[in-house]
mmCIF file of C-alpha atoms and ligand atoms in Angstrom:
data_model
loop_
_atom_site.group_PDB
_atom_site.id
_atom_site.type_symbol
_atom_site.label_atom_id
_atom_site.label_comp_id
_atom_site.label_asym_id
_atom_site.label_seq_id
_atom_site.Cartn_x
_atom_site.Cartn_y
_atom_site.Cartn_z
ATOM 1 C CA MET A 1 8.385 -35.147 -4.327
ATOM 2 C CA GLY A 2 5.190 -33.144 -4.080
ATOM 3 C CA THR A 3 4.014 -30.648 -6.678
ATOM 4 C CA TRP A 4 2.586 -27.865 -4.522
ATOM 5 C CA THR A 5 4.466 -24.632 -3.834
ATOM 6 C CA LEU A 6 4.139 -23.273 -0.303
ATOM 7 C CA GLY A 7 4.340 -19.468 0.048
ATOM 8 C CA ILE A 8 5.303 -17.853 3.364
ATOM 9 C CA GLU A 9 4.545 -14.178 3.954
ATOM 10 C CA THR A 10 5.999 -12.306 6.951
ATOM 11 C CA THR A 11 6.921 -8.787 5.810
ATOM 12 C CA ALA A 12 5.001 -6.984 8.560
ATOM 13 C CA HIS A 13 1.959 -7.647 10.816
ATOM 14 C CA THR A 14 0.719 -10.716 8.958
ATOM 15 C CA LEU A 15 2.003 -14.275 8.981
ATOM 16 C CA SER A 16 0.451 -16.218 6.141
ATOM 17 C CA PHE A 17 0.916 -19.631 4.531
ATOM 18 C CA GLY A 18 -0.496 -19.918 1.021
ATOM 19 C CA LEU A 19 -0.459 -22.669 -1.561
ATOM 20 C CA VAL A 20 -0.234 -22.953 -5.318
ATOM 21 C CA ASP A 21 -0.759 -26.306 -7.023
ATOM 22 C CA GLY A 22 1.431 -27.909 -9.669
ATOM 23 C CA GLU A 23 -0.404 -26.041 -12.439
ATOM 24 C CA GLY A 24 0.134 -22.662 -10.735
ATOM 25 C CA ILE A 25 -3.461 -22.388 -9.490
ATOM 26 C CA PRO A 26 -3.618 -20.327 -6.260
ATOM 27 C CA TYR A 27 -5.523 -21.457 -3.160
ATOM 28 C CA PRO A 28 -6.665 -19.225 -0.243
ATOM 29 C CA ALA A 29 -4.078 -18.734 2.494
ATOM 30 C CA ALA A 30 -4.153 -19.390 6.248
ATOM 31 C CA SER A 31 -3.260 -16.041 7.832
ATOM 32 C CA ASP A 32 -3.013 -14.391 11.206
ATOM 33 C CA THR A 33 -2.440 -10.658 11.757
ATOM 34 C CA LEU A 34 -1.062 -9.043 14.896
ATOM 35 C CA ARG A 35 -3.352 -6.193 15.909
ATOM 36 C CA PRO A 36 -1.724 -4.148 18.675
ATOM 37 C CA ASP A 37 -4.201 -2.883 21.308
ATOM 38 C CA LYS A 38 -2.606 0.509 21.200
ATOM 39 C CA GLY A 39 0.257 2.216 19.394
ATOM 40 C CA GLY A 40 1.839 1.190 16.129
ATOM 41 C CA ILE A 41 3.478 -2.040 15.154
ATOM 42 C CA HIS A 42 6.637 -3.034 16.989
ATOM 43 C CA PRO A 43 8.762 -5.186 14.675
ATOM 44 C CA ARG A 44 10.001 -7.457 17.493
ATOM 45 C CA GLU A 45 6.493 -8.040 18.821
ATOM 46 C CA ALA A 46 5.243 -8.881 15.344
ATOM 47 C CA ALA A 47 8.158 -11.284 14.865
ATOM 48 C CA ASP A 48 7.341 -12.978 18.212
ATOM 49 C CA HIS A 49 3.699 -13.264 17.140
ATOM 50 C CA HIS A 50 4.755 -14.932 13.877
ATOM 51 C CA LYS A 51 6.927 -17.440 15.772
ATOM 52 C CA ASP A 52 4.131 -18.222 18.232
ATOM 53 C CA VAL A 53 1.428 -18.983 15.661
ATOM 54 C CA ALA A 54 3.578 -20.481 12.865
ATOM 55 C CA SER A 55 3.153 -24.145 13.685
ATOM 56 C CA MET A 56 -0.627 -23.905 14.210
ATOM 57 C CA LEU A 57 -1.073 -21.871 11.024
ATOM 58 C CA PHE A 58 1.022 -24.220 8.884
ATOM 59 C CA THR A 59 -1.126 -27.143 10.014
ATOM 60 C CA LYS A 60 -4.255 -25.117 9.263
ATOM 61 C CA ALA A 61 -3.018 -24.366 5.718
ATOM 62 C CA MET A 62 -2.438 -28.100 5.113
ATOM 63 C CA GLU A 63 -5.877 -28.994 6.491
ATOM 64 C CA MET A 64 -7.691 -26.299 4.523
ATOM 65 C CA HIS A 65 -6.667 -27.923 1.264
ATOM 66 C CA SER A 66 -6.457 -31.534 2.489
ATOM 67 C CA ILE A 67 -2.767 -31.900 1.710
ATOM 68 C CA SER A 68 0.206 -33.064 3.758
ATOM 69 C CA PRO A 69 3.772 -31.730 3.938
ATOM 70 C CA SER A 70 4.876 -34.490 1.559
ATOM 71 C CA ASP A 71 2.739 -32.856 -1.181
ATOM 72 C CA ILE A 72 4.973 -29.759 -1.056
ATOM 73 C CA GLY A 73 7.585 -29.595 -3.813
ATOM 74 C CA ALA A 74 9.018 -26.101 -3.148
ATOM 75 C CA VAL A 75 9.028 -23.437 -0.441
ATOM 76 C CA ALA A 76 8.796 -19.742 -1.358
ATOM 77 C CA TYR A 77 9.151 -16.871 1.130
ATOM 78 C CA SER A 78 9.186 -13.075 1.154
ATOM 79 C CA GLN A 79 12.853 -12.101 1.007
ATOM 80 C CA GLY A 80 12.025 -8.363 1.215
ATOM 81 C CA PRO A 81 11.173 -5.551 1.484
ATOM 82 C CA GLY A 82 9.765 -5.379 5.000
ATOM 83 C CA LEU A 83 10.560 -5.266 8.697
ATOM 84 C CA GLY A 84 13.834 -7.072 9.438
ATOM 85 C CA PRO A 85 12.770 -9.137 12.477
ATOM 86 C CA CYS A 86 9.551 -10.252 10.739
ATOM 87 C CA LEU A 87 11.301 -11.164 7.489
ATOM 88 C CA ARG A 88 13.907 -13.162 9.412
ATOM 89 C CA VAL A 89 11.219 -15.346 11.018
ATOM 90 C CA GLY A 90 9.716 -16.152 7.612
ATOM 91 C CA ALA A 91 13.104 -16.919 6.085
ATOM 92 C CA ALA A 92 14.008 -19.174 9.031
ATOM 93 C CA ILE A 93 10.729 -21.116 8.728
ATOM 94 C CA ALA A 94 11.238 -21.439 4.970
ATOM 95 C CA ARG A 95 14.836 -22.686 5.314
ATOM 96 C CA GLY A 96 13.774 -25.156 7.993
ATOM 97 C CA LEU A 97 10.868 -26.567 5.986
ATOM 98 C CA ALA A 98 12.790 -26.730 2.688
ATOM 99 C CA THR A 99 15.729 -28.479 4.353
ATOM 100 C CA LYS A 100 13.527 -30.917 6.280
ATOM 101 C CA MET A 101 11.461 -31.812 3.238
ATOM 102 C CA ASP A 102 14.485 -31.669 0.920
ATOM 103 C CA VAL A 103 12.780 -29.413 -1.633
ATOM 104 C CA PRO A 104 13.942 -26.213 -3.412
ATOM 105 C CA LEU A 105 13.832 -22.892 -1.587
ATOM 106 C CA ILE A 106 13.013 -19.637 -3.359
ATOM 107 C CA GLY A 107 13.149 -16.128 -1.906
ATOM 108 C CA VAL A 108 10.847 -13.691 -3.713
ATOM 109 C CA ASN A 109 10.161 -9.966 -3.897
ATOM 110 C CA HIS A 110 7.028 -9.133 -1.888
ATOM 111 C CA CYS A 111 6.051 -6.131 -4.061
ATOM 112 C CA VAL A 112 6.391 -8.133 -7.267
ATOM 113 C CA ALA A 113 4.236 -10.850 -5.687
ATOM 114 C CA HIS A 114 1.423 -8.292 -5.164
ATOM 115 C CA ILE A 115 1.666 -7.536 -8.901
ATOM 116 C CA GLU A 116 1.736 -11.123 -10.155
ATOM 117 C CA ILE A 117 -1.228 -12.334 -8.089
ATOM 118 C CA GLY A 118 -3.166 -9.369 -9.509
ATOM 119 C CA ARG A 119 -2.191 -10.178 -13.092
ATOM 120 C CA GLN A 120 -3.082 -13.829 -12.567
ATOM 121 C CA GLN A 121 -6.428 -13.132 -10.885
ATOM 122 C CA CYS A 122 -7.538 -10.347 -13.241
ATOM 123 C CA GLY A 123 -6.140 -11.739 -16.474
ATOM 124 C CA CYS A 124 -4.220 -8.526 -17.180
ATOM 125 C CA ASP A 125 -1.466 -8.597 -19.733
ATOM 126 C CA ASP A 126 0.640 -5.473 -19.405
ATOM 127 C CA PRO A 127 -0.921 -3.119 -16.858
ATOM 128 C CA VAL A 128 0.175 0.025 -15.086
ATOM 129 C CA LEU A 129 0.074 -0.907 -11.414
ATOM 130 C CA LEU A 130 -1.159 1.158 -8.572
ATOM 131 C CA TYR A 131 0.335 -0.578 -5.552
ATOM 132 C CA VAL A 132 -1.188 0.951 -2.446
ATOM 133 C CA SER A 133 -0.460 -0.792 0.850
ATOM 134 C CA GLY A 134 0.525 0.137 4.384
ATOM 135 C CA GLY A 135 4.221 0.565 3.778
ATOM 136 C CA ASN A 136 4.272 1.112 0.007
ATOM 137 C CA THR A 137 2.671 3.454 -2.489
ATOM 138 C CA GLN A 138 4.039 3.006 -5.997
ATOM 139 C CA VAL A 139 2.981 3.413 -9.601
ATOM 140 C CA ILE A 140 4.722 0.720 -11.597
ATOM 141 C CA ALA A 141 4.974 -0.444 -15.203
ATOM 142 C CA ARG A 142 6.806 -3.278 -16.886
ATOM 143 C CA LEU A 143 9.530 -1.900 -19.161
ATOM 144 C CA ASN A 144 12.592 -3.765 -20.495
ATOM 145 C CA GLY A 145 12.232 -6.845 -18.306
ATOM 146 C CA ARG A 146 11.673 -5.177 -14.954
ATOM 147 C CA TYR A 147 8.818 -3.636 -13.040
ATOM 148 C CA ARG A 148 9.919 0.015 -13.043
ATOM 149 C CA VAL A 149 8.747 2.404 -10.362
ATOM 150 C CA LEU A 150 7.487 5.457 -12.234
ATOM 151 C CA GLY A 151 6.266 7.275 -9.154
ATOM 152 C CA GLU A 152 6.068 6.627 -5.426
ATOM 153 C CA THR A 153 5.533 8.159 -2.028
ATOM 154 C CA LEU A 154 8.346 10.371 -0.850
ATOM 155 C CA ASP A 155 7.444 9.856 2.795
ATOM 156 C CA ILE A 156 4.989 7.363 4.346
ATOM 157 C CA GLY A 157 2.815 4.771 2.604
ATOM 158 C CA ILE A 158 -0.847 5.667 2.061
ATOM 159 C CA GLY A 159 -2.059 2.846 4.335
ATOM 160 C CA ASN A 160 0.265 3.904 7.164
ATOM 161 C CA MET A 161 -1.093 7.423 6.789
ATOM 162 C CA LEU A 162 -4.689 6.137 7.098
ATOM 163 C CA ASP A 163 -3.747 3.894 10.032
ATOM 164 C CA LYS A 164 -1.966 6.748 11.867
ATOM 165 C CA PHE A 165 -4.862 9.140 11.342
ATOM 166 C CA ALA A 166 -7.243 6.471 12.639
ATOM 167 C CA ARG A 167 -5.053 5.669 15.635
ATOM 168 C CA ASN A 168 -5.053 9.351 16.655
ATOM 169 C CA GLN A 169 -8.856 9.146 16.744
ATOM 170 C CA GLY A 170 -8.764 6.013 18.905
ATOM 171 C CA ILE A 171 -9.570 3.652 16.007
ATOM 172 C CA PRO A 172 -7.527 0.429 16.263
ATOM 173 C CA PHE A 173 -5.323 -1.013 13.509
ATOM 174 C CA PRO A 174 -6.052 -1.432 10.634
ATOM 175 C CA GLY A 175 -7.684 1.982 10.337
ATOM 176 C CA GLY A 176 -8.308 1.956 6.565
ATOM 177 C CA PRO A 177 -11.525 -0.119 6.617
ATOM 178 C CA LYS A 178 -13.036 1.997 9.427
ATOM 179 C CA ILE A 179 -12.164 5.233 7.596
ATOM 180 C CA GLU A 180 -13.896 3.797 4.518
ATOM 181 C CA GLN A 181 -16.979 3.048 6.604
ATOM 182 C CA LEU A 182 -17.050 6.526 8.190
ATOM 183 C CA ALA A 183 -16.589 8.216 4.798
ATOM 184 C CA ALA A 184 -19.475 6.184 3.354
ATOM 185 C CA GLU A 185 -21.599 7.164 6.345
ATOM 186 C CA TYR A 186 -20.822 10.849 5.701
ATOM 187 C CA LEU A 187 -21.791 10.445 2.038
ATOM 188 C CA SER A 188 -25.099 8.810 2.884
ATOM 189 C CA GLU A 189 -25.891 11.747 5.198
ATOM 190 C CA ASN A 190 -24.603 14.310 2.639
ATOM 191 C CA PRO A 191 -25.303 13.020 -0.866
ATOM 192 C CA THR A 192 -23.879 16.181 -2.509
ATOM 193 C CA PRO A 193 -20.896 17.036 -0.320
ATOM 194 C CA THR A 194 -18.550 19.972 -0.901
ATOM 195 C CA MET A 195 -14.972 20.482 0.246
ATOM 196 C CA GLU A 196 -15.889 23.680 2.070
ATOM 197 C CA GLY A 197 -14.149 23.629 5.434
ATOM 198 C CA LEU A 198 -12.652 20.221 4.564
ATOM 199 C CA GLN A 199 -9.852 21.264 2.214
ATOM 200 C CA LEU A 200 -6.604 19.326 2.505
ATOM 201 C CA PRO A 201 -3.273 19.621 0.674
ATOM 202 C CA TYR A 202 -3.030 17.704 -2.570
ATOM 203 C CA ALA A 203 -0.052 15.422 -2.327
ATOM 204 C CA VAL A 204 1.256 15.087 -5.904
ATOM 205 C CA ARG A 205 4.910 16.021 -6.557
ATOM 206 C CA GLY A 206 5.512 15.456 -10.262
ATOM 207 C CA MET A 207 5.172 11.677 -10.610
ATOM 208 C CA ASP A 208 5.657 11.219 -6.868
ATOM 209 C CA LEU A 209 3.342 11.439 -3.880
ATOM 210 C CA ALA A 210 3.574 12.536 -0.253
ATOM 211 C CA PHE A 211 1.174 11.841 2.595
ATOM 212 C CA SER A 212 2.586 13.147 5.869
ATOM 213 C CA GLY A 213 1.409 16.717 5.189
ATOM 214 C CA LEU A 214 -2.060 15.350 4.487
ATOM 215 C CA LEU A 215 -2.019 13.489 7.808
ATOM 216 C CA THR A 216 -1.091 16.643 9.745
ATOM 217 C CA ALA A 217 -3.688 18.743 7.930
ATOM 218 C CA ALA A 218 -6.465 16.179 8.491
ATOM 219 C CA GLN A 219 -5.626 16.098 12.188
ATOM 220 C CA ARG A 220 -5.806 19.910 12.241
ATOM 221 C CA LEU A 221 -9.338 19.779 10.791
ATOM 222 C CA ILE A 222 -10.350 17.453 13.625
ATOM 223 C CA ASP A 223 -8.655 19.700 16.205
ATOM 224 C CA ASN A 224 -10.645 22.635 14.773
ATOM 225 C CA GLY A 225 -13.898 20.782 15.306
ATOM 226 C CA ALA A 226 -14.698 19.198 11.916
ATOM 227 C CA PRO A 227 -16.757 15.988 12.263
ATOM 228 C CA LEU A 228 -14.703 12.788 12.032
ATOM 229 C CA ASN A 229 -16.772 11.200 9.258
ATOM 230 C CA ALA A 230 -16.481 14.380 7.130
ATOM 231 C CA VAL A 231 -12.696 14.425 7.547
ATOM 232 C CA CYS A 232 -12.505 10.709 6.668
ATOM 233 C CA TRP A 233 -14.395 11.430 3.454
ATOM 234 C CA SER A 234 -12.151 14.370 2.535
ATOM 235 C CA LEU A 235 -9.004 12.435 3.446
ATOM 236 C CA GLN A 236 -9.972 9.557 1.148
ATOM 237 C CA GLU A 237 -10.925 11.907 -1.692
ATOM 238 C CA HIS A 238 -7.612 13.790 -1.531
ATOM 239 C CA ALA A 239 -5.328 10.810 -0.950
ATOM 240 C CA PHE A 240 -6.934 8.533 -3.532
ATOM 241 C CA ALA A 241 -7.275 11.237 -6.203
ATOM 242 C CA SER A 242 -3.566 11.987 -5.964
ATOM 243 C CA CYS A 243 -2.705 8.300 -6.540
ATOM 244 C CA VAL A 244 -5.128 8.062 -9.445
ATOM 245 C CA GLU A 245 -3.679 11.214 -11.029
ATOM 246 C CA VAL A 246 -0.162 9.764 -11.029
ATOM 247 C CA ALA A 247 -1.489 6.432 -12.320
ATOM 248 C CA GLU A 248 -3.277 8.222 -15.155
ATOM 249 C CA ARG A 249 -0.137 10.089 -16.141
ATOM 250 C CA ALA A 250 1.776 6.794 -16.099
ATOM 251 C CA MET A 251 -0.815 5.255 -18.451
ATOM 252 C CA ALA A 252 -0.539 8.269 -20.767
ATOM 253 C CA HIS A 253 3.283 8.193 -20.824
ATOM 254 C CA THR A 254 3.619 4.437 -21.317
ATOM 255 C CA GLY A 255 0.663 4.065 -23.694
ATOM 256 C CA LYS A 256 -0.736 1.185 -21.620
ATOM 257 C CA SER A 257 -4.491 0.744 -21.351
ATOM 258 C CA GLU A 258 -4.880 -1.546 -18.326
ATOM 259 C CA LEU A 259 -4.717 -0.396 -14.722
ATOM 260 C CA LEU A 260 -4.223 -2.952 -11.960
ATOM 261 C CA LEU A 261 -4.688 -2.268 -8.258
ATOM 262 C CA GLY A 262 -2.786 -4.109 -5.537
ATOM 263 C CA GLY A 263 -1.974 -3.840 -1.815
ATOM 264 C CA GLY A 264 -4.280 -3.552 1.191
ATOM 265 C CA VAL A 265 -5.695 -0.112 0.306
ATOM 266 C CA ALA A 266 -6.910 -1.636 -2.975
ATOM 267 C CA CYS A 267 -9.651 -3.250 -0.833
ATOM 268 C CA ASN A 268 -11.290 0.191 -0.666
ATOM 269 C CA ASN A 269 -14.441 0.595 -2.770
ATOM 270 C CA ARG A 270 -13.946 4.316 -3.336
ATOM 271 C CA MET A 271 -10.390 3.718 -4.566
ATOM 272 C CA ARG A 272 -11.684 1.030 -6.925
ATOM 273 C CA GLU A 273 -14.434 3.354 -8.148
ATOM 274 C CA MET A 274 -12.025 6.247 -8.848
ATOM 275 C CA CYS A 275 -9.753 3.908 -10.797
ATOM 276 C CA ASN A 276 -12.692 2.605 -12.830
ATOM 277 C CA LEU A 277 -13.769 6.159 -13.664
ATOM 278 C CA MET A 278 -10.288 7.222 -14.713
ATOM 279 C CA ALA A 279 -9.655 4.123 -16.822
ATOM 280 C CA SER A 280 -13.016 4.254 -18.586
ATOM 281 C CA ASP A 281 -12.483 7.971 -19.334
ATOM 282 C CA ARG A 282 -9.338 6.912 -21.172
ATOM 283 C CA GLU A 283 -11.129 3.998 -22.845
ATOM 284 C CA GLY A 284 -9.005 1.635 -20.792
ATOM 285 C CA THR A 285 -9.829 -0.909 -18.089
ATOM 286 C CA SER A 286 -9.247 -1.052 -14.341
ATOM 287 C CA HIS A 287 -8.829 -4.277 -12.408
ATOM 288 C CA ALA A 288 -8.553 -5.294 -8.766
ATOM 289 C CA PRO A 289 -8.018 -8.819 -7.411
ATOM 290 C CA PRO A 290 -10.306 -10.322 -4.730
ATOM 291 C CA ARG A 291 -9.696 -8.656 -1.362
ATOM 292 C CA MET A 292 -8.008 -11.713 0.167
ATOM 293 C CA TYR A 293 -5.298 -11.301 -2.502
ATOM 294 C CA CYS A 294 -4.977 -7.500 -2.072
ATOM 295 C CA ILE A 295 -3.891 -7.699 1.555
ATOM 296 C CA ASP A 296 -0.661 -9.486 2.428
ATOM 297 C CA ASN A 297 -1.050 -13.217 1.830
ATOM 298 C CA GLY A 298 1.135 -16.281 1.433
ATOM 299 C CA THR A 299 -0.587 -17.336 -1.783
ATOM 300 C CA MET A 300 0.934 -14.486 -3.805
ATOM 301 C CA ILE A 301 4.371 -15.487 -2.496
ATOM 302 C CA GLY A 302 3.703 -19.085 -3.546
ATOM 303 C CA LEU A 303 2.556 -17.941 -6.987
ATOM 304 C CA LEU A 304 5.652 -15.830 -7.651
ATOM 305 C CA GLY A 305 7.811 -18.686 -6.331
ATOM 306 C CA TRP A 306 6.073 -21.085 -8.728
ATOM 307 C CA LEU A 307 6.659 -18.682 -11.648
ATOM 308 C CA GLU A 308 10.328 -18.093 -10.797
ATOM 309 C CA LEU A 309 11.129 -21.732 -10.078
ATOM 310 C CA GLN A 310 11.184 -22.358 -13.829
ATOM 311 C CA LYS A 311 14.406 -20.305 -13.880
ATOM 312 C CA ARG A 312 16.034 -20.179 -10.443
ATOM 313 C CA THR A 313 16.127 -21.329 -6.823
ATOM 314 C CA THR A 314 17.721 -19.692 -3.772
ATOM 315 C CA ALA A 315 20.750 -21.404 -2.223
ATOM 316 C CA LEU A 316 20.901 -21.355 1.573
ATOM 317 C CA ASP A 317 23.898 -18.993 1.530
ATOM 318 C CA GLU A 318 21.918 -16.537 -0.638
ATOM 319 C CA SER A 319 18.761 -16.759 1.407
ATOM 320 C CA ALA A 320 19.378 -13.763 3.703
ATOM 321 C CA ILE A 321 16.570 -11.237 3.803
ATOM 322 C CA ASP A 322 16.819 -7.765 2.261
ATOM 323 C CA GLN A 323 14.745 -5.182 4.135
ATOM 324 C CA TYR A 324 15.199 -2.649 1.352
ATOM 325 C CA LEU A 325 14.652 -4.849 -1.719
ATOM 326 C CA ARG A 326 13.279 -2.645 -4.509
ATOM 327 C CA THR A 327 10.525 -3.535 -6.950
ATOM 328 C CA ASP A 328 12.879 -2.964 -9.919
ATOM 329 C CA GLN A 329 15.707 -5.101 -8.486
ATOM 330 C CA THR A 330 13.987 -8.320 -9.549
ATOM 331 C CA PRO A 331 14.460 -9.320 -13.205
ATOM 332 C CA ILE A 332 11.232 -10.678 -14.722
ATOM 333 C CA VAL A 333 12.319 -14.157 -15.838
ATOM 334 C CA TRP A 334 8.813 -15.602 -16.229
ATOM 335 C CA SER A 335 6.133 -14.837 -18.794
HETATM 336 P P1 LIG B 401 3.329 -3.864 2.338
HETATM 337 O O1 LIG B 401 4.443 -4.635 3.013
HETATM 338 O O2 LIG B 401 3.112 -4.298 0.930
HETATM 339 O O3 LIG B 401 3.435 -2.404 2.510
HETATM 340 P P2 LIG B 401 1.335 -4.055 4.383
HETATM 341 O O4 LIG B 401 2.110 -4.698 5.448
HETATM 342 O O5 LIG B 401 1.023 -2.658 4.537
HETATM 343 O O6 LIG B 401 1.996 -4.394 2.992
HETATM 344 P P3 LIG B 401 -1.249 -4.883 3.323
HETATM 345 O O7 LIG B 401 -2.049 -6.026 3.864
HETATM 346 O O8 LIG B 401 -0.870 -4.901 1.889
HETATM 347 O O9 LIG B 401 -0.010 -4.872 4.313
HETATM 348 O O10 LIG B 401 -2.012 -3.514 3.608
HETATM 349 C C1 LIG B 401 -2.490 -3.143 4.862
HETATM 350 C C2 LIG B 401 -3.012 -1.733 4.759
HETATM 351 O O11 LIG B 401 -4.221 -1.717 3.975
HETATM 352 C C3 LIG B 401 -3.350 -1.114 6.084
HETATM 353 O O12 LIG B 401 -2.762 0.172 6.120
HETATM 354 C C4 LIG B 401 -4.881 -1.007 6.064
HETATM 355 O O13 LIG B 401 -5.393 0.090 6.801
HETATM 356 C C5 LIG B 401 -5.143 -0.851 4.583
HETATM 357 N N1 LIG B 401 -6.514 -1.229 4.216
HETATM 358 C C6 LIG B 401 -7.094 -2.441 4.328
HETATM 359 N N2 LIG B 401 -8.397 -2.374 3.947
HETATM 360 C C7 LIG B 401 -8.642 -1.086 3.586
HETATM 361 C C8 LIG B 401 -9.775 -0.365 3.114
HETATM 362 N N3 LIG B 401 -10.954 -0.961 2.947
HETATM 363 N N4 LIG B 401 -9.638 0.954 2.843
HETATM 364 C C9 LIG B 401 -8.440 1.572 3.015
HETATM 365 N N5 LIG B 401 -7.340 0.955 3.466
HETATM 366 C C10 LIG B 401 -7.428 -0.354 3.753
HETATM 367 FE FE1 LIG B 402 2.114 -6.072 1.132
#
């Protein structure tokens, strides 16, 4: 039997096959993301996309690292949370491959996988996590054997908010990178910007966050004639500062000194900079994994599978997906 762990990611727009070797070393994933021409993501269309490209992408993942299916000793997949039709495609591929190759199957928690790839890549020990992706926005810390959610969005994820704002301006998915670019452009034209005329609501509710009001208010600024790049700058400042404020409070309450970023929005340079400033103010440290491991990727699924395989596998009759799997539902059985 092979020693590599294959990780399959299909929670939303991205299908990705990643690999981790027998020592738990991660290797870059082969990924393909559905980018709708217009409108948001339709779960069925994304699931069809994943089915269509799966075979080609699996072969690509094998070729990238010069291995063959017989080198695979376990198959890990995202069991949840995510979009039902997309998750089901990943689980079906995983069951098929594990059965065909007669190797263990392991269903893992997608959110926890974002955390563990970050810890592995950044060498963090016991961080507070700021997990900022399309669908999720959570501040998390490890307490009593679980990753506990100390604060989270009460409505939409920060990335979805950025993507929706962008879509309303005719910017295709994913909107986050383009908003970052426009905000940087505004800053280079206005090196000492003020919030005058660009004020937005500040979305902190105790330890929780909310972004839909921010989305509406940013759109109103545009409708009232504010320049797009100025609104992008203000939107980032308000949205990111609210996340960093909750993360800082979580560090203060838990007494932890490391901050770890994860999720697609953690690709953003301004977000990384704000986290660095906050952590160094507290004499702590802030960390972010390489961008290819911030966005959804199969490698993080493979890594968490490899870690968990020391303690458990998933039987076929327990392999159903769970759209609503919570970060704190998964006991931390690895070190
Ligand atoms: P999850 O299932 O964990 O919610 P996801 O499906 O949203 O994940 P990710 O790849 O983790 O997928 O994140 C995608 C999001 O990250 C998109 O909303 C995208 O706009 C955002 N994003 C990517 N790069 C940047 C960036 N440079 N600045 C801001 N946002 C970004
Ligand atoms: Fe994700």
